[in-house]
Amino acid sequence: MESHSLSLDLTIGIAKQSILQEPSPPPCLQEELKRVTEENMKLTSMLATMCESYDALRAQLIDMIGPTAAVASSEGARSSSPPSAKRKSTESAGDADDSVSSANSCKKAKEEGSKPKIWKLYARTDPSDSSLVVRDGYQWRKYGQKVTRDNPCPRAYFRCSFAPTCPVKKKVQRSADDHCLLVATYEGEHNHYQSSAAEVENAVSRKTAGTADGFGAAGAPETKDSRGEREEARQPELRERLVKDMASSLTKDPNFTAVIAAAISGRFLGISTAQEM
DNA sequence: CGTGTTTGACCAGCGC
DNA sequence: GCGCTGGTCAAACACG
């Protein structure tokens, strides 16, 4: 997405800058340094603008869908009705949910005090898409798959793999009636930031397009309490997340090492001018 | 070779 | 105690 490439450009820009801050660079490099610095500042301001726009849009989105979205904690997931348009399919998804709920209800009594948060996400998928993948902005590692009794479609089990210590699990199963509908049941809360801002946008857009559950941009259940807290803490978090995204982009992007190598070998200027064209 | 997925085996909880 | 079921493990496999 655009924001992602922007952050990548930004990281490359920063990298270029740091490379060029080697002791006593030649005059042509100083000129380039100046240009890159300006470009970097422009990108930074663009990024800030985008973040503000994103915040505003997201706030609007939450206002729009908040009242209808089911607060999908274990207690509220089934009590609040989903939007009428999705009523039938949600009920059919409920077939799958019932097994989850009944399984969880057994534990409920025991774990009432310390049970992890459970929430659900309904996602429409292409009928031809047979994968049990719900793109919610986090990295998941599949650790099991099982065919359950009340649904011929297999249920897939995932763990959050973005952070080794993250306790969150999710189960994804197609609705027995509507095979286009994926029901993702999340368990626990993430103890880290979302892996990708682009994925966040993806998740949010999916939600507006066809999903109808409590699901914040951070992939956590969107309760009023947590929402208020996050609104307050958003700006510092956002900056920190951007920094992490940048670092992540640096380590993941093979092109970055090529840029570094090119810069070091003196081909940097050629690449830079070529990019401008 | 490292990482993620698949899949059969295993385990624990529950109802009868 | 036994069988059923959901959830997890871990070896084998696939892929980049």
Short mmCIF file of C-alpha atoms (C1' of nucleotides) in Angstrom, two decimals:
data_model
loop_
_atom_site.label_atom_id
_atom_site.label_comp_id
_atom_site.label_asym_id
_atom_site.label_seq_id
_atom_site.Cartn_x
_atom_site.Cartn_y
_atom_site.Cartn_z
CA MET A 1 0.00 0.00 0.00
CA GLU A 2 0.97 3.55 -0.26
CA SER A 3 1.80 4.06 3.36
CA HIS A 4 3.97 1.03 3.33
CA SER A 5 5.96 2.13 0.31
CA LEU A 6 6.13 5.54 1.84
CA SER A 7 7.69 4.20 4.99
CA LEU A 8 10.05 2.17 2.88
CA ASP A 9 11.03 5.24 0.92
CA LEU A 10 11.47 7.01 4.18
CA THR A 11 13.72 4.33 5.55
CA ILE A 12 15.76 4.31 2.40
CA GLY A 13 15.93 8.06 2.62
CA ILE A 14 17.11 7.88 6.18
CA ALA A 15 19.57 5.18 5.25
CA LYS A 16 20.88 7.25 2.41
CA GLN A 17 21.24 10.11 4.78
CA SER A 18 23.15 8.08 7.32
CA ILE A 19 25.40 6.72 4.63
CA LEU A 20 26.09 10.18 3.40
CA GLN A 21 26.92 11.40 6.85
CA GLU A 22 30.23 9.64 6.67
CA PRO A 23 33.14 11.94 7.56
CA SER A 24 33.98 14.64 5.01
CA PRO A 25 31.82 13.65 2.08
CA PRO A 26 32.71 15.07 -1.31
CA PRO A 27 30.85 18.26 -2.40
CA CYS A 28 28.58 16.40 -4.78
CA LEU A 29 27.52 14.14 -1.96
CA GLN A 30 26.93 17.11 0.30
CA GLU A 31 24.58 18.44 -2.31
CA GLU A 32 22.88 15.10 -2.51
CA LEU A 33 22.73 14.97 1.24
CA LYS A 34 20.93 18.29 1.27
CA ARG A 35 18.51 17.09 -1.36
CA VAL A 36 17.83 13.84 0.44
CA THR A 37 17.36 15.65 3.71
CA GLU A 38 14.77 17.89 2.12
CA GLU A 39 13.12 14.89 0.55
CA ASN A 40 13.17 13.17 3.89
CA MET A 41 11.48 16.11 5.55
CA LYS A 42 8.84 16.20 2.85
CA LEU A 43 8.19 12.52 3.30
CA THR A 44 8.02 12.95 7.06
CA SER A 45 5.42 15.68 6.74
CA MET A 46 3.51 13.61 4.21
CA LEU A 47 3.58 10.72 6.59
CA ALA A 48 2.34 12.88 9.44
CA THR A 49 -0.49 14.16 7.24
CA MET A 50 -1.40 10.63 6.26
CA CYS A 51 -1.41 9.55 9.87
CA GLU A 52 -3.72 12.38 10.79
CA SER A 53 -6.04 11.54 7.91
CA TYR A 54 -5.94 7.93 8.89
CA ASP A 55 -6.82 8.76 12.48
CA ALA A 56 -9.70 10.93 11.38
CA LEU A 57 -11.03 8.31 9.00
CA ARG A 58 -10.70 5.61 11.54
CA ALA A 59 -12.51 7.64 14.16
CA GLN A 60 -15.33 8.17 11.66
CA LEU A 61 -15.39 4.50 10.85
CA ILE A 62 -15.62 3.54 14.50
CA ASP A 63 -18.44 6.01 15.00
CA MET A 64 -20.29 4.56 12.02
CA ILE A 65 -19.94 0.89 12.80
CA GLY A 66 -19.45 1.00 16.50
CA PRO A 67 -23.11 0.79 17.53
CA THR A 68 -23.90 -2.10 15.18
CA ALA A 69 -20.73 -4.04 15.65
CA ALA A 70 -21.12 -6.82 18.10
CA VAL A 71 -18.99 -6.36 21.13
CA ALA A 72 -17.44 -9.70 20.74
CA SER A 73 -16.30 -10.52 24.16
CA SER A 74 -17.34 -13.94 25.32
CA GLU A 75 -20.34 -12.50 27.09
CA GLY A 76 -21.53 -10.13 24.43
CA ALA A 77 -20.74 -11.88 21.21
CA ARG A 78 -24.10 -13.45 20.79
CA SER A 79 -26.32 -11.16 22.73
CA SER A 80 -25.99 -8.14 20.50
CA SER A 81 -27.47 -8.68 17.08
CA PRO A 82 -25.31 -8.29 14.03
CA PRO A 83 -26.50 -6.05 11.19
CA SER A 84 -29.68 -7.38 9.66
CA ALA A 85 -28.14 -7.80 6.23
CA LYS A 86 -25.78 -10.33 7.67
CA ARG A 87 -28.26 -11.82 10.03
CA LYS A 88 -28.78 -15.11 8.25
CA SER A 89 -25.20 -15.73 7.44
CA THR A 90 -24.19 -14.78 10.91
CA GLU A 91 -26.66 -17.24 12.31
CA SER A 92 -25.28 -19.88 10.08
CA ALA A 93 -21.87 -18.90 11.24
CA GLY A 94 -23.35 -19.37 14.64
CA ASP A 95 -23.52 -23.04 13.91
CA ALA A 96 -19.81 -22.99 13.90
CA ASP A 97 -19.79 -20.54 16.74
CA ASP A 98 -21.97 -22.72 18.85
CA SER A 99 -19.32 -25.34 19.01
CA VAL A 100 -16.88 -22.69 19.99
CA SER A 101 -19.24 -21.17 22.45
CA SER A 102 -20.21 -24.45 23.94
CA ALA A 103 -16.64 -25.50 24.23
CA ASN A 104 -15.78 -22.21 25.78
CA SER A 105 -18.82 -22.18 27.96
CA CYS A 106 -17.52 -25.28 29.67
CA LYS A 107 -14.43 -23.40 30.64
CA LYS A 108 -16.30 -20.21 31.36
CA ALA A 109 -17.42 -21.20 34.76
CA LYS A 110 -13.93 -22.21 35.74
CA GLU A 111 -12.02 -19.41 34.19
CA GLU A 112 -14.45 -16.65 34.91
CA GLY A 113 -11.83 -14.79 36.82
CA SER A 114 -8.84 -15.03 34.53
CA LYS A 115 -10.17 -16.11 31.17
CA PRO A 116 -8.65 -14.58 28.07
CA LYS A 117 -10.68 -12.21 25.98
CA ILE A 118 -12.55 -13.92 23.18
CA TRP A 119 -13.93 -12.14 20.19
CA LYS A 120 -15.03 -13.05 16.72
CA LEU A 121 -14.49 -11.67 13.31
CA TYR A 122 -16.63 -12.51 10.32
CA ALA A 123 -14.96 -12.13 6.97
CA ARG A 124 -16.40 -12.61 3.54
CA THR A 125 -14.09 -14.29 1.09
CA ASP A 126 -14.11 -15.20 -2.52
CA PRO A 127 -15.98 -18.50 -2.96
CA SER A 128 -13.09 -19.75 -5.05
CA ASP A 129 -10.68 -18.94 -2.28
CA SER A 130 -10.42 -22.11 -0.26
CA SER A 131 -7.80 -20.89 2.17
CA LEU A 132 -8.69 -20.24 5.78
CA VAL A 133 -6.85 -16.97 5.90
CA VAL A 134 -8.31 -13.91 7.59
CA ARG A 135 -6.08 -10.95 7.02
CA ASP A 136 -6.28 -9.01 10.22
CA GLY A 137 -2.89 -7.38 10.33
CA TYR A 138 -1.07 -9.90 12.43
CA GLN A 139 1.24 -12.73 11.55
CA TRP A 140 -0.18 -16.12 12.33
CA ARG A 141 1.36 -19.53 12.41
CA LYS A 142 -0.93 -22.43 11.78
CA TYR A 143 -0.47 -25.25 14.23
CA GLY A 144 -3.41 -27.46 13.57
CA GLN A 145 -6.49 -28.22 11.58
CA LYS A 146 -9.46 -30.25 12.56
CA VAL A 147 -12.82 -31.21 11.16
CA THR A 148 -15.41 -30.57 13.80
CA ARG A 149 -18.56 -32.47 14.36
CA ASP A 150 -21.12 -29.86 13.38
CA ASN A 151 -19.33 -28.42 10.39
CA PRO A 152 -17.87 -30.32 7.43
CA CYS A 153 -15.46 -27.48 6.80
CA PRO A 154 -12.20 -27.91 8.68
CA ARG A 155 -11.28 -25.54 11.46
CA ALA A 156 -7.77 -24.13 11.40
CA TYR A 157 -5.85 -23.22 14.53
CA PHE A 158 -3.40 -20.32 14.52
CA ARG A 159 -0.99 -18.74 16.98
CA CYS A 160 0.30 -15.22 16.72
CA SER A 161 3.84 -15.53 15.43
CA PHE A 162 4.72 -11.85 15.37
CA ALA A 163 5.90 -11.97 18.96
CA PRO A 164 7.07 -15.21 20.50
CA THR A 165 5.43 -14.35 23.79
CA CYS A 166 2.12 -13.28 22.32
CA PRO A 167 -0.57 -15.49 23.85
CA VAL A 168 -3.21 -14.84 21.21
CA LYS A 169 -4.71 -17.74 19.32
CA LYS A 170 -7.31 -17.80 16.65
CA LYS A 171 -9.55 -20.39 15.12
CA VAL A 172 -10.81 -19.98 11.60
CA GLN A 173 -13.66 -21.96 10.16
CA ARG A 174 -16.02 -21.51 7.28
CA SER A 175 -19.65 -21.18 8.04
CA ALA A 176 -21.49 -24.43 7.47
CA ASP A 177 -24.21 -22.71 5.45
CA ASP A 178 -22.35 -19.92 3.78
CA HIS A 179 -18.97 -21.10 2.61
CA CYS A 180 -18.03 -17.58 1.64
CA LEU A 181 -18.13 -16.58 5.26
CA LEU A 182 -15.09 -17.14 7.42
CA VAL A 183 -15.53 -17.07 11.16
CA ALA A 184 -12.37 -16.21 13.04
CA THR A 185 -12.47 -16.65 16.79
CA TYR A 186 -9.72 -14.83 18.63
CA GLU A 187 -8.58 -15.71 22.10
CA GLY A 188 -6.45 -13.47 24.25
CA GLU A 189 -4.92 -10.10 23.70
CA HIS A 190 -1.87 -9.15 21.70
CA ASN A 191 1.02 -7.89 23.77
CA HIS A 192 2.74 -6.18 20.86
CA TYR A 193 2.04 -3.75 18.06
CA GLN A 194 0.42 -4.71 14.82
CA SER A 195 2.88 -5.95 12.28
CA SER A 196 1.94 -3.79 9.37
CA ALA A 197 0.05 -0.57 8.92
CA ALA A 198 -0.94 -1.72 5.47
CA GLU A 199 -2.53 -4.78 6.94
CA VAL A 200 -4.40 -2.61 9.37
CA GLU A 201 -5.91 -0.69 6.52
CA ASN A 202 -6.70 -3.95 4.86
CA ALA A 203 -8.40 -5.25 7.93
CA VAL A 204 -10.44 -2.11 8.39
CA SER A 205 -11.48 -2.03 4.77
CA ARG A 206 -12.57 -5.63 4.99
CA LYS A 207 -14.61 -4.79 7.97
CA THR A 208 -16.43 -2.03 6.18
CA ALA A 209 -16.88 -4.21 3.15
CA GLY A 210 -18.53 -7.13 4.78
CA THR A 211 -17.53 -8.00 8.27
CA ALA A 212 -19.46 -6.97 11.26
CA ASP A 213 -17.73 -7.60 14.48
CA GLY A 214 -16.00 -5.57 17.10
CA PHE A 215 -12.59 -5.19 15.65
CA GLY A 216 -10.32 -2.25 16.11
CA ALA A 217 -7.52 -1.22 13.86
CA ALA A 218 -5.09 -2.77 16.25
CA GLY A 219 -6.78 -6.09 15.83
CA ALA A 220 -8.10 -6.05 19.34
CA PRO A 221 -11.71 -6.18 20.39
CA GLU A 222 -13.12 -2.74 20.12
CA THR A 223 -14.62 -2.06 23.48
CA LYS A 224 -15.41 1.41 24.62
CA ASP A 225 -12.87 1.26 27.41
CA SER A 226 -9.98 0.14 25.30
CA ARG A 227 -10.95 2.57 22.56
CA GLY A 228 -10.75 5.54 24.85
CA GLU A 229 -7.43 4.52 26.21
CA ARG A 230 -5.96 3.95 22.80
CA GLU A 231 -7.18 7.29 21.50
CA GLU A 232 -5.19 8.98 24.21
CA ALA A 233 -2.09 6.96 23.67
CA ARG A 234 -2.26 6.87 19.90
CA GLN A 235 0.27 9.47 18.89
CA PRO A 236 3.30 8.14 20.79
CA GLU A 237 2.29 4.62 19.89
CA LEU A 238 1.94 5.53 16.29
CA ARG A 239 5.38 7.03 16.17
CA GLU A 240 6.87 4.04 17.88
CA ARG A 241 5.09 1.75 15.51
CA LEU A 242 6.35 3.66 12.54
CA VAL A 243 9.88 3.34 13.83
CA LYS A 244 9.38 -0.37 14.24
CA ASP A 245 7.91 -0.61 10.77
CA MET A 246 10.92 1.18 9.39
CA ALA A 247 13.30 -1.11 11.19
CA SER A 248 11.29 -4.07 10.01
CA SER A 249 11.37 -2.78 6.44
CA LEU A 250 15.11 -2.37 6.68
CA THR A 251 15.70 -5.89 7.79
CA LYS A 252 13.21 -7.47 5.43
CA ASP A 253 13.82 -5.63 2.20
CA PRO A 254 16.57 -7.25 0.14
CA ASN A 255 16.66 -4.14 -2.04
CA PHE A 256 17.80 -2.18 0.91
CA THR A 257 21.05 -4.08 1.18
CA ALA A 258 21.51 -3.55 -2.53
CA VAL A 259 21.05 0.19 -2.05
CA ILE A 260 23.58 0.14 0.76
CA ALA A 261 26.04 -1.79 -1.34
CA ALA A 262 25.49 0.53 -4.28
CA ALA A 263 25.90 3.57 -2.09
CA ILE A 264 29.11 2.29 -0.60
CA SER A 265 30.52 1.33 -3.95
CA GLY A 266 29.91 4.82 -5.27
CA ARG A 267 27.06 3.93 -7.58
CA PHE A 268 24.57 5.58 -5.31
CA LEU A 269 24.37 8.83 -7.23
CA GLY A 270 23.62 7.03 -10.43
CA ILE A 271 20.82 5.06 -8.79
CA SER A 272 19.47 8.15 -7.15
CA THR A 273 19.28 10.11 -10.35
CA ALA A 274 17.82 7.16 -12.15
CA GLN A 275 15.08 6.94 -9.51
CA GLU A 276 14.16 10.53 -10.05
CA MET A 277 13.34 9.90 -13.68
"C1'" DC B 1 18.84 -24.18 5.24
"C1'" DG B 2 15.32 -21.77 7.67
"C1'" DT B 3 10.54 -21.16 8.05
"C1'" DG B 4 5.84 -22.25 7.60
"C1'" DT B 5 2.24 -25.85 6.59
"C1'" DT B 6 0.21 -30.37 6.77
"C1'" DT B 7 -1.54 -34.13 9.13
"C1'" DG B 8 -1.79 -38.13 12.06
"C1'" DA B 9 -1.23 -39.02 16.89
"C1'" DC B 10 -1.97 -37.82 21.37
"C1'" DC B 11 -4.19 -35.68 25.41
"C1'" DA B 12 -7.77 -33.69 28.37
"C1'" DG B 13 -12.49 -32.70 29.38
"C1'" DC B 14 -17.09 -34.04 29.31
"C1'" DG B 15 -21.32 -36.86 29.07
"C1'" DC B 16 -23.27 -41.28 29.50
"C1'" DG C 1 -14.61 -46.63 32.61
"C1'" DC C 2 -15.44 -45.69 27.90
"C1'" DG C 3 -16.18 -43.17 23.86
"C1'" DC C 4 -16.56 -38.76 21.70
"C1'" DT C 5 -14.84 -34.33 20.72
"C1'" DG C 6 -11.94 -30.24 20.59
"C1'" DG C 7 -7.39 -28.72 21.04
"C1'" DT C 8 -2.39 -29.35 20.69
"C1'" DC C 9 1.95 -31.53 19.44
"C1'" DA C 10 5.51 -32.79 16.47
"C1'" DA C 11 7.52 -35.21 12.54
"C1'" DA C 12 7.40 -34.94 7.73
"C1'" DC C 13 7.08 -32.15 4.01
"C1'" DA C 14 7.08 -28.00 0.87
"C1'" DC C 15 8.82 -23.79 -0.44
"C1'" DG C 16 11.71 -19.74 -1.21
#
